[in-house]
């Protein structure tokens, strides 16, 4: 208890000293700077499409995500390796991999479709169909 109070007091003291040291610089620079008028005419939104995917980039991204997963042995990893039989993953690991693929490609994979994905090649085919990937 005493240790945490002492630690908190030291933190507050150092923070106050740092802020008081910076305060004149911040006040001087902001008081001289003009304040922009946030009108609608100055707000511009830029749109762009996602970069086009090729078969090679999809395959590389899938293998990268799987290779970064700590429970996957990189020596056994291939496009046709079964998640359960070859890589020794359980159902929770499979769910985590599917979630990682969703994060990587930016769309949600329904549970019914995710249950059918037993190999990286299944994920590859699903992503290519979903994202209209061409050569």
Short mmCIF file of C-alpha atoms in Angstrom, two decimals:
data_model
loop_
_atom_site.label_atom_id
_atom_site.label_comp_id
_atom_site.label_asym_id
_atom_site.label_seq_id
_atom_site.Cartn_x
_atom_site.Cartn_y
_atom_site.Cartn_z
CA UNK A 1 0.00 0.00 0.00
CA UNK A 2 2.76 2.39 0.99
CA UNK A 3 4.74 1.43 -2.11
CA UNK A 4 1.80 2.18 -4.44
CA UNK A 5 1.13 5.52 -2.72
CA UNK A 6 4.79 6.48 -3.00
CA UNK A 7 4.88 5.43 -6.64
CA UNK A 8 1.73 7.45 -7.37
CA UNK A 9 3.14 10.54 -5.61
CA UNK A 10 6.39 10.34 -7.58
CA UNK A 11 4.47 9.94 -10.84
CA UNK A 12 2.24 12.93 -10.13
CA UNK A 13 5.26 15.06 -9.16
CA UNK A 14 7.20 14.22 -12.32
CA UNK A 15 4.14 14.73 -14.52
CA UNK A 16 3.45 18.15 -12.98
CA UNK A 17 7.07 19.18 -13.47
CA UNK A 18 7.03 18.07 -17.11
CA UNK A 19 3.77 19.84 -17.86
CA UNK A 20 4.81 23.08 -16.17
CA UNK A 21 8.04 23.05 -18.18
CA UNK A 22 6.14 22.62 -21.48
CA UNK A 23 3.24 24.92 -20.71
CA UNK A 24 4.91 28.24 -21.78
CA UNK A 25 5.92 26.76 -25.15
CA UNK A 26 2.46 25.42 -25.84
CA UNK A 27 0.70 28.61 -24.81
CA UNK A 28 3.04 30.80 -26.84
CA UNK A 29 2.73 28.73 -29.99
CA UNK A 30 -1.04 28.27 -29.86
CA UNK A 31 -1.87 31.84 -28.94
CA UNK A 32 -0.16 33.17 -32.08
CA UNK A 33 -1.51 30.56 -34.48
CA UNK A 34 -4.72 31.39 -36.36
CA UNK A 35 -7.68 29.19 -35.59
CA UNK A 36 -8.99 27.54 -38.77
CA UNK A 37 -12.65 27.92 -39.60
CA UNK A 38 -14.08 24.39 -39.89
CA UNK A 39 -16.50 25.11 -42.70
CA UNK A 40 -17.94 22.41 -44.90
CA UNK A 41 -16.14 23.76 -47.95
CA UNK A 42 -12.74 22.90 -46.47
CA UNK A 43 -13.63 19.33 -45.61
CA UNK A 44 -12.80 17.05 -48.50
CA UNK A 45 -13.20 13.32 -48.47
CA UNK A 46 -10.98 11.22 -50.69
CA UNK A 47 -12.19 7.85 -51.90
CA UNK A 48 -10.10 5.07 -53.33
CA UNK A 49 -10.55 1.44 -54.12
CA UNK A 50 -8.64 -1.34 -52.45
CA UNK A 51 -5.56 -2.38 -54.37
CA UNK A 52 -6.32 -5.22 -56.80
CA UNK A 53 -5.58 -8.70 -55.54
CA UNK A 54 -3.80 -11.35 -57.51
CA UNK A 55 -3.72 -15.06 -56.83
CA UNK A 56 -0.13 -14.76 -55.68
CA UNK A 57 -0.80 -11.92 -53.21
CA UNK A 58 -3.79 -13.76 -51.73
CA UNK A 59 -1.74 -16.92 -51.28
CA UNK A 60 1.17 -14.97 -49.76
CA UNK A 61 -1.10 -13.14 -47.31
CA UNK A 62 -2.79 -16.37 -46.22
CA UNK A 63 0.55 -18.10 -45.67
CA UNK A 64 1.88 -15.06 -43.81
CA UNK A 65 -1.07 -15.02 -41.40
CA UNK A 66 -0.81 -18.77 -40.83
CA UNK A 67 2.96 -18.57 -40.42
CA UNK A 68 2.61 -15.87 -37.77
CA UNK A 69 0.24 -18.03 -35.72
CA UNK A 70 2.34 -19.49 -32.91
CA UNK A 71 0.71 -22.94 -32.90
CA UNK A 72 1.41 -23.62 -36.59
CA UNK A 73 4.63 -25.44 -37.43
CA UNK A 74 6.08 -23.66 -40.46
CA UNK A 75 7.80 -26.85 -41.62
CA UNK A 76 4.41 -28.60 -42.01
CA UNK A 77 2.62 -25.57 -43.47
CA UNK A 78 1.49 -25.86 -47.08
CA UNK A 79 -1.58 -24.85 -49.06
CA UNK A 80 -3.00 -28.38 -48.76
CA UNK A 81 -2.15 -29.01 -45.09
CA UNK A 82 -5.25 -29.91 -43.06
CA UNK A 83 -5.60 -27.71 -39.99
CA UNK A 84 -6.55 -30.59 -37.68
CA UNK A 85 -4.82 -33.64 -39.17
CA UNK A 86 -1.55 -32.14 -40.41
CA UNK A 87 -1.08 -29.05 -38.25
CA UNK A 88 -2.64 -30.40 -35.04
CA UNK A 89 -4.97 -27.46 -34.42
CA UNK A 90 -8.19 -27.73 -32.45
CA UNK A 91 -11.54 -26.03 -33.04
CA UNK A 92 -10.63 -22.93 -31.02
CA UNK A 93 -7.43 -22.52 -33.03
CA UNK A 94 -9.49 -22.84 -36.22
CA UNK A 95 -11.81 -20.05 -35.07
CA UNK A 96 -8.83 -17.83 -34.24
CA UNK A 97 -7.33 -18.46 -37.69
CA UNK A 98 -10.60 -17.59 -39.40
CA UNK A 99 -10.82 -14.38 -37.35
CA UNK A 100 -7.25 -13.53 -38.37
CA UNK A 101 -8.21 -14.07 -42.03
CA UNK A 102 -11.22 -11.80 -41.58
CA UNK A 103 -8.93 -9.10 -40.19
CA UNK A 104 -6.41 -9.60 -42.98
CA UNK A 105 -8.88 -9.35 -45.85
CA UNK A 106 -11.37 -6.96 -44.29
CA UNK A 107 -14.61 -8.92 -44.51
CA UNK A 108 -16.56 -11.30 -42.31
CA UNK A 109 -16.68 -15.01 -43.02
CA UNK A 110 -20.00 -16.57 -41.96
CA UNK A 111 -19.76 -19.49 -39.51
CA UNK A 112 -21.24 -21.94 -42.01
CA UNK A 113 -18.57 -21.09 -44.56
CA UNK A 114 -15.82 -21.07 -41.93
CA UNK A 115 -16.67 -24.62 -40.86
CA UNK A 116 -16.00 -25.81 -44.42
CA UNK A 117 -12.50 -24.31 -44.50
CA UNK A 118 -10.21 -27.16 -43.53
CA UNK A 119 -7.05 -26.16 -45.43
CA UNK A 120 -5.37 -22.92 -46.51
CA UNK A 121 -6.45 -23.76 -50.08
CA UNK A 122 -10.11 -23.65 -48.99
CA UNK A 123 -9.53 -20.18 -47.54
CA UNK A 124 -7.73 -19.19 -50.75
CA UNK A 125 -10.67 -20.29 -52.92
CA UNK A 126 -13.17 -18.50 -50.67
CA UNK A 127 -11.22 -15.22 -50.69
CA UNK A 128 -10.68 -15.37 -54.46
CA UNK A 129 -14.40 -15.95 -55.06
CA UNK A 130 -15.43 -13.27 -52.59
CA UNK A 131 -13.01 -10.58 -53.76
CA UNK A 132 -13.12 -11.32 -57.50
CA UNK A 133 -9.41 -12.04 -57.75
CA UNK A 134 -8.05 -12.47 -61.25
CA UNK A 135 -4.66 -13.70 -62.44
#
